mmCIF file of C-alpha atoms and ligand atoms in Angstrom:
data_model
loop_
_atom_site.group_PDB
_atom_site.id
_atom_site.type_symbol
_atom_site.label_atom_id
_atom_site.label_comp_id
_atom_site.label_asym_id
_atom_site.label_seq_id
_atom_site.Cartn_x
_atom_site.Cartn_y
_atom_site.Cartn_z
ATOM 1 C CA MET A 1 -0.014 -0.168 -0.076
ATOM 2 C CA ARG A 2 1.244 3.378 -0.909
ATOM 3 C CA THR A 3 1.840 5.702 2.090
ATOM 4 C CA GLU A 4 2.578 9.551 1.697
ATOM 5 C CA ASP A 5 5.709 10.132 4.327
ATOM 6 C CA ILE A 6 8.574 12.413 3.440
ATOM 7 C CA GLU A 7 10.640 11.186 6.013
ATOM 8 C CA LYS A 8 10.092 7.391 6.055
ATOM 9 C CA SER A 9 10.312 7.406 2.198
ATOM 10 C CA GLN A 10 14.145 8.117 2.658
ATOM 11 C CA GLU A 11 14.484 4.599 4.041
ATOM 12 C CA TYR A 12 13.542 2.973 0.859
ATOM 13 C CA PHE A 13 16.627 3.662 -1.347
ATOM 14 C CA THR A 14 18.795 0.792 -2.240
ATOM 15 C CA SER A 15 22.472 1.413 -2.784
ATOM 16 C CA THR A 16 25.898 0.191 -1.739
ATOM 17 C CA VAL A 17 28.691 1.689 0.471
ATOM 18 C CA ALA A 18 31.995 3.168 -0.539
ATOM 19 C CA LEU A 19 34.792 3.225 1.828
ATOM 20 C CA VAL A 20 36.206 6.820 1.333
ATOM 21 C CA THR A 21 39.926 7.140 2.151
ATOM 22 C CA ALA A 22 41.869 10.354 2.457
ATOM 23 C CA LYS A 23 45.138 11.427 4.103
ATOM 24 C CA SER A 24 46.676 14.684 4.894
ATOM 25 C CA ARG A 25 49.654 15.665 7.047
ATOM 26 C CA GLU A 26 50.392 12.013 7.725
ATOM 27 C CA VAL A 27 46.848 11.394 9.101
ATOM 28 C CA ALA A 28 44.851 8.824 7.044
ATOM 29 C CA ASN A 29 41.313 7.986 7.562
ATOM 30 C CA VAL A 30 38.420 5.821 6.084
ATOM 31 C CA MET A 31 34.746 6.769 6.255
ATOM 32 C CA SER A 32 31.655 5.240 4.900
ATOM 33 C CA ALA A 33 29.727 6.989 2.137
ATOM 34 C CA GLU A 34 26.480 5.687 0.803
ATOM 35 C CA TRP A 35 26.470 8.732 -1.489
ATOM 36 C CA SER A 36 28.971 8.192 -4.057
ATOM 37 C CA LEU A 37 28.617 7.568 -7.832
ATOM 38 C CA ARG A 38 30.006 7.958 -11.203
ATOM 39 C CA VAL A 39 28.784 11.282 -12.796
ATOM 40 C CA SER A 40 30.623 11.255 -16.196
ATOM 41 C CA LEU A 41 31.934 8.688 -18.496
ATOM 42 C CA ASP A 42 34.382 10.711 -20.509
ATOM 43 C CA PRO A 43 36.237 12.178 -18.600
ATOM 44 C CA PHE A 44 35.446 9.480 -16.010
ATOM 45 C CA LEU A 45 34.436 11.295 -13.025
ATOM 46 C CA MET A 46 33.146 10.018 -9.629
ATOM 47 C CA ALA A 47 31.347 12.146 -6.944
ATOM 48 C CA VAL A 48 31.295 11.898 -3.340
ATOM 49 C CA PHE A 49 29.022 13.822 -1.039
ATOM 50 C CA VAL A 50 30.626 14.515 2.301
ATOM 51 C CA GLY A 51 29.078 16.407 5.512
ATOM 52 C CA TYR A 52 31.247 19.581 6.233
ATOM 53 C CA GLU A 53 31.535 18.367 9.945
ATOM 54 C CA ARG A 54 33.248 15.081 8.892
ATOM 55 C CA GLY A 55 36.933 14.653 9.582
ATOM 56 C CA THR A 56 37.136 13.544 5.931
ATOM 57 C CA TYR A 57 36.071 16.670 4.582
ATOM 58 C CA ASP A 58 38.934 18.373 5.988
ATOM 59 C CA LEU A 59 41.408 15.489 4.829
ATOM 60 C CA ILE A 60 40.061 15.808 1.350
ATOM 61 C CA LYS A 61 40.121 19.588 0.954
ATOM 62 C CA GLU A 62 43.549 19.688 2.428
ATOM 63 C CA SER A 63 44.875 17.170 0.130
ATOM 64 C CA GLY A 64 42.781 17.520 -3.027
ATOM 65 C CA GLU A 65 42.236 13.668 -3.596
ATOM 66 C CA TYR A 66 40.449 10.494 -1.986
ATOM 67 C CA GLY A 67 40.158 6.880 -2.709
ATOM 68 C CA LEU A 68 36.929 5.101 -2.975
ATOM 69 C CA SER A 69 36.722 1.350 -2.113
ATOM 70 C CA TYR A 70 33.318 0.017 -2.865
ATOM 71 C CA CYS A 71 32.632 -2.794 -0.258
ATOM 72 C CA SER A 72 32.174 -6.400 -1.090
ATOM 73 C CA ASP A 73 29.389 -8.184 0.761
ATOM 74 C CA GLN A 74 32.009 -9.451 3.336
ATOM 75 C CA GLN A 75 32.874 -6.046 4.424
ATOM 76 C CA GLY A 76 29.585 -4.858 6.039
ATOM 77 C CA ASN A 77 31.572 -4.484 9.453
ATOM 78 C CA LEU A 78 33.990 -2.262 7.826
ATOM 79 C CA ALA A 79 31.108 -0.008 6.663
ATOM 80 C CA HIS A 80 29.708 0.006 10.089
ATOM 81 C CA VAL A 81 32.860 0.729 11.692
ATOM 82 C CA ALA A 82 34.091 3.608 9.196
ATOM 83 C CA GLY A 83 30.440 5.141 9.320
ATOM 84 C CA ASN A 84 30.086 5.215 13.047
ATOM 85 C CA ASN A 85 33.449 6.457 14.246
ATOM 86 C CA SER A 86 35.290 9.543 13.412
ATOM 87 C CA VAL A 87 38.817 10.281 12.817
ATOM 88 C CA ARG A 88 38.557 13.170 15.314
ATOM 89 C CA ASP A 89 38.649 10.541 18.028
ATOM 90 C CA GLY A 90 41.688 8.669 16.871
ATOM 91 C CA SER A 91 42.508 6.292 13.949
ATOM 92 C CA LYS A 92 39.830 3.940 12.783
ATOM 93 C CA PHE A 93 42.119 1.370 11.124
ATOM 94 C CA LYS A 94 42.728 -0.448 14.532
ATOM 95 C CA LEU A 95 38.989 -0.729 15.059
ATOM 96 C CA ALA A 96 38.242 -3.338 12.684
ATOM 97 C CA ASP A 97 40.279 -5.622 10.065
ATOM 98 C CA PHE A 98 40.940 -2.513 7.475
ATOM 99 C CA ARG A 99 43.700 -3.987 5.271
ATOM 100 C CA THR A 100 44.950 -1.666 2.856
ATOM 101 C CA PHE A 101 47.044 -1.537 -0.158
ATOM 102 C CA LYS A 102 49.470 1.002 -1.730
ATOM 103 C CA PRO A 103 47.902 3.293 -4.159
ATOM 104 C CA LYS A 104 49.604 4.375 -7.316
ATOM 105 C CA ARG A 105 48.741 8.114 -8.129
ATOM 106 C CA ILE A 106 47.098 9.297 -4.619
ATOM 107 C CA ASN A 107 48.511 9.280 -1.063
ATOM 108 C CA ALA A 108 45.503 7.913 0.744
ATOM 109 C CA PRO A 109 45.623 4.073 1.257
ATOM 110 C CA LEU A 110 42.853 1.880 -0.699
ATOM 111 C CA ILE A 111 41.107 -0.874 1.151
ATOM 112 C CA ASP A 112 41.722 -4.420 0.276
ATOM 113 C CA GLY A 113 39.083 -6.879 -0.368
ATOM 114 C CA ALA A 114 36.679 -4.209 -2.094
ATOM 115 C CA ILE A 115 34.849 -5.138 -5.277
ATOM 116 C CA SER A 116 36.496 -2.006 -6.962
ATOM 117 C CA ASN A 117 38.714 0.786 -5.977
ATOM 118 C CA PHE A 118 39.076 4.218 -7.662
ATOM 119 C CA GLU A 119 41.935 6.819 -7.050
ATOM 120 C CA CYS A 120 40.513 10.298 -7.570
ATOM 121 C CA ARG A 121 41.754 13.798 -7.942
ATOM 122 C CA VAL A 122 39.537 16.618 -7.042
ATOM 123 C CA ILE A 123 38.485 18.688 -9.805
ATOM 124 C CA ASP A 124 35.555 20.503 -8.449
ATOM 125 C CA GLU A 125 33.888 21.137 -5.129
ATOM 126 C CA PHE A 126 30.532 22.597 -4.560
ATOM 127 C CA LYS A 127 27.751 22.912 -1.893
ATOM 128 C CA VAL A 128 24.605 20.619 -2.291
ATOM 129 C CA GLY A 129 22.272 21.255 0.661
ATOM 130 C CA ASP A 130 24.007 20.170 3.789
ATOM 131 C CA HIS A 131 26.663 18.268 2.090
ATOM 132 C CA ALA A 132 29.910 19.090 0.041
ATOM 133 C CA ALA A 133 29.767 17.578 -3.346
ATOM 134 C CA PHE A 134 33.554 16.623 -4.343
ATOM 135 C CA ILE A 135 33.868 15.623 -8.080
ATOM 136 C CA GLY A 136 36.982 13.522 -8.610
ATOM 137 C CA GLU A 137 38.738 12.631 -11.891
ATOM 138 C CA VAL A 138 39.594 8.905 -11.757
ATOM 139 C CA LEU A 139 43.344 8.480 -12.036
ATOM 140 C CA THR A 140 43.312 4.502 -12.022
ATOM 141 C CA ALA A 141 40.841 2.081 -10.769
ATOM 142 C CA TYR A 142 40.916 -1.593 -9.895
ATOM 143 C CA TYR A 143 38.294 -4.418 -9.682
ATOM 144 C CA ASP A 144 38.139 -7.816 -8.406
ATOM 145 C CA ASP A 145 35.584 -10.177 -10.161
ATOM 146 C CA SER A 146 35.747 -12.756 -7.402
ATOM 147 C CA LYS A 147 33.896 -10.325 -4.908
ATOM 148 C CA ASN A 148 30.236 -9.615 -4.818
ATOM 149 C CA PRO A 149 28.843 -5.945 -3.924
ATOM 150 C CA LEU A 150 27.582 -5.081 -0.529
ATOM 151 C CA VAL A 151 23.781 -4.040 -0.872
ATOM 152 C CA PHE A 152 22.702 -1.389 1.664
ATOM 153 C CA HIS A 153 18.771 -1.007 1.945
ATOM 154 C CA GLY A 154 16.894 0.565 5.091
ATOM 155 C CA GLY A 155 20.068 0.774 7.132
ATOM 156 C CA LYS A 156 20.890 -2.833 6.931
ATOM 157 C CA PHE A 157 23.461 -4.697 4.513
ATOM 158 C CA PHE A 158 22.574 -7.568 2.310
ATOM 159 C CA HIS A 159 23.979 -9.798 -0.279
ATOM 160 C CA LEU A 160 23.076 -9.135 -3.824
ATOM 161 C CA GLY A 161 19.923 -11.281 -4.831
ATOM 162 C CA ARG A 162 19.213 -13.492 -7.881
ATOM 163 C CA GLN A 163 19.425 -12.014 -11.275
ATOM 164 C CA ILE A 164 15.859 -11.616 -13.027
ATOM 165 C CA SER A 165 14.709 -11.904 -16.525
ATOM 166 C CA LYS A 166 14.358 -8.733 -18.683
ATOM 167 C CA SER A 167 11.487 -10.122 -20.410
HETATM 168 C C1 FMN B 1 26.284 3.087 5.682
HETATM 169 C C2 FMN B 1 26.789 4.556 5.855
HETATM 170 C C3 FMN B 1 26.587 5.458 4.842
HETATM 171 C C4 FMN B 1 27.158 6.689 5.221
HETATM 172 N N1 FMN B 1 27.155 7.665 4.081
HETATM 173 C C5 FMN B 1 27.461 8.865 4.162
HETATM 174 C C6 FMN B 1 27.603 9.801 3.162
HETATM 175 O O1 FMN B 1 27.441 9.405 1.812
HETATM 176 N N2 FMN B 1 28.205 11.096 3.147
HETATM 177 C C7 FMN B 1 28.440 11.574 4.577
HETATM 178 O O2 FMN B 1 28.967 12.649 4.622
HETATM 179 N N3 FMN B 1 28.543 10.781 5.403
HETATM 180 C C8 FMN B 1 27.948 9.378 5.475
HETATM 181 N N4 FMN B 1 27.786 8.566 6.473
HETATM 182 C C9 FMN B 1 28.445 9.002 7.846
HETATM 183 C C10 FMN B 1 29.981 9.117 7.989
HETATM 184 O O3 FMN B 1 30.409 7.785 7.626
HETATM 185 C C11 FMN B 1 30.213 9.030 9.529
HETATM 186 O O4 FMN B 1 29.682 10.482 9.873
HETATM 187 C C12 FMN B 1 31.647 9.019 9.881
HETATM 188 O O5 FMN B 1 31.732 8.890 11.240
HETATM 189 C C13 FMN B 1 32.444 10.161 9.576
HETATM 190 O O6 FMN B 1 33.739 9.904 9.907
HETATM 191 P P1 FMN B 1 35.121 10.878 9.799
HETATM 192 O O7 FMN B 1 34.626 12.055 10.828
HETATM 193 O O8 FMN B 1 36.249 10.154 10.252
HETATM 194 O O9 FMN B 1 35.011 11.540 8.394
HETATM 195 C C14 FMN B 1 27.538 7.163 6.481
HETATM 196 C C15 FMN B 1 27.339 6.159 7.540
HETATM 197 C C16 FMN B 1 27.096 5.128 7.202
HETATM 198 C C17 FMN B 1 27.018 4.075 8.420
#
């Protein structure tokens, strides 16, 4: 049954979670972002929307770059920990099994075990309501076809369901 409710309707999106990494002045961090997506094919651009109060906002602003590691369905715990703790209270990397690998084109580490990773250089930033939109040029990217994506819906994490027919 259809119900009109502007607040509750916001719980019915389905997306995934990116682990956004950023590093400045030797401080590296990881935060969860549901709001991150490809916004241009050529040039290949990825956007991430970051609250101004996040420690991550300062780190991206200072360094002009960020990593996006899209969670596999084995990384729900990482998405939870990175999204419910702040670098302002100390490093998150020791709070869970955040394994990283060395990036090629940026300074921020990337998260191992993700389904895909993107190294991005900020080319634009603007305000969108209560969040900053960072637009990043993708400098290099990786994928792992042995992984399945983490599905985020109604504040909970799920595996991807079965494929359905288009006809
Ligand atoms: C699943 C999930 C998705 C989130 N998505 C976003 C997002 O897209 N943008 C954002 O600014 N914060 C988002 N958050 C909140 C931040 O991850 C959270 O405030 C985090 O503690 C900020 O960490 P920092 O201060 O170390 O940057 C999300 C949190 C969770 C759990």
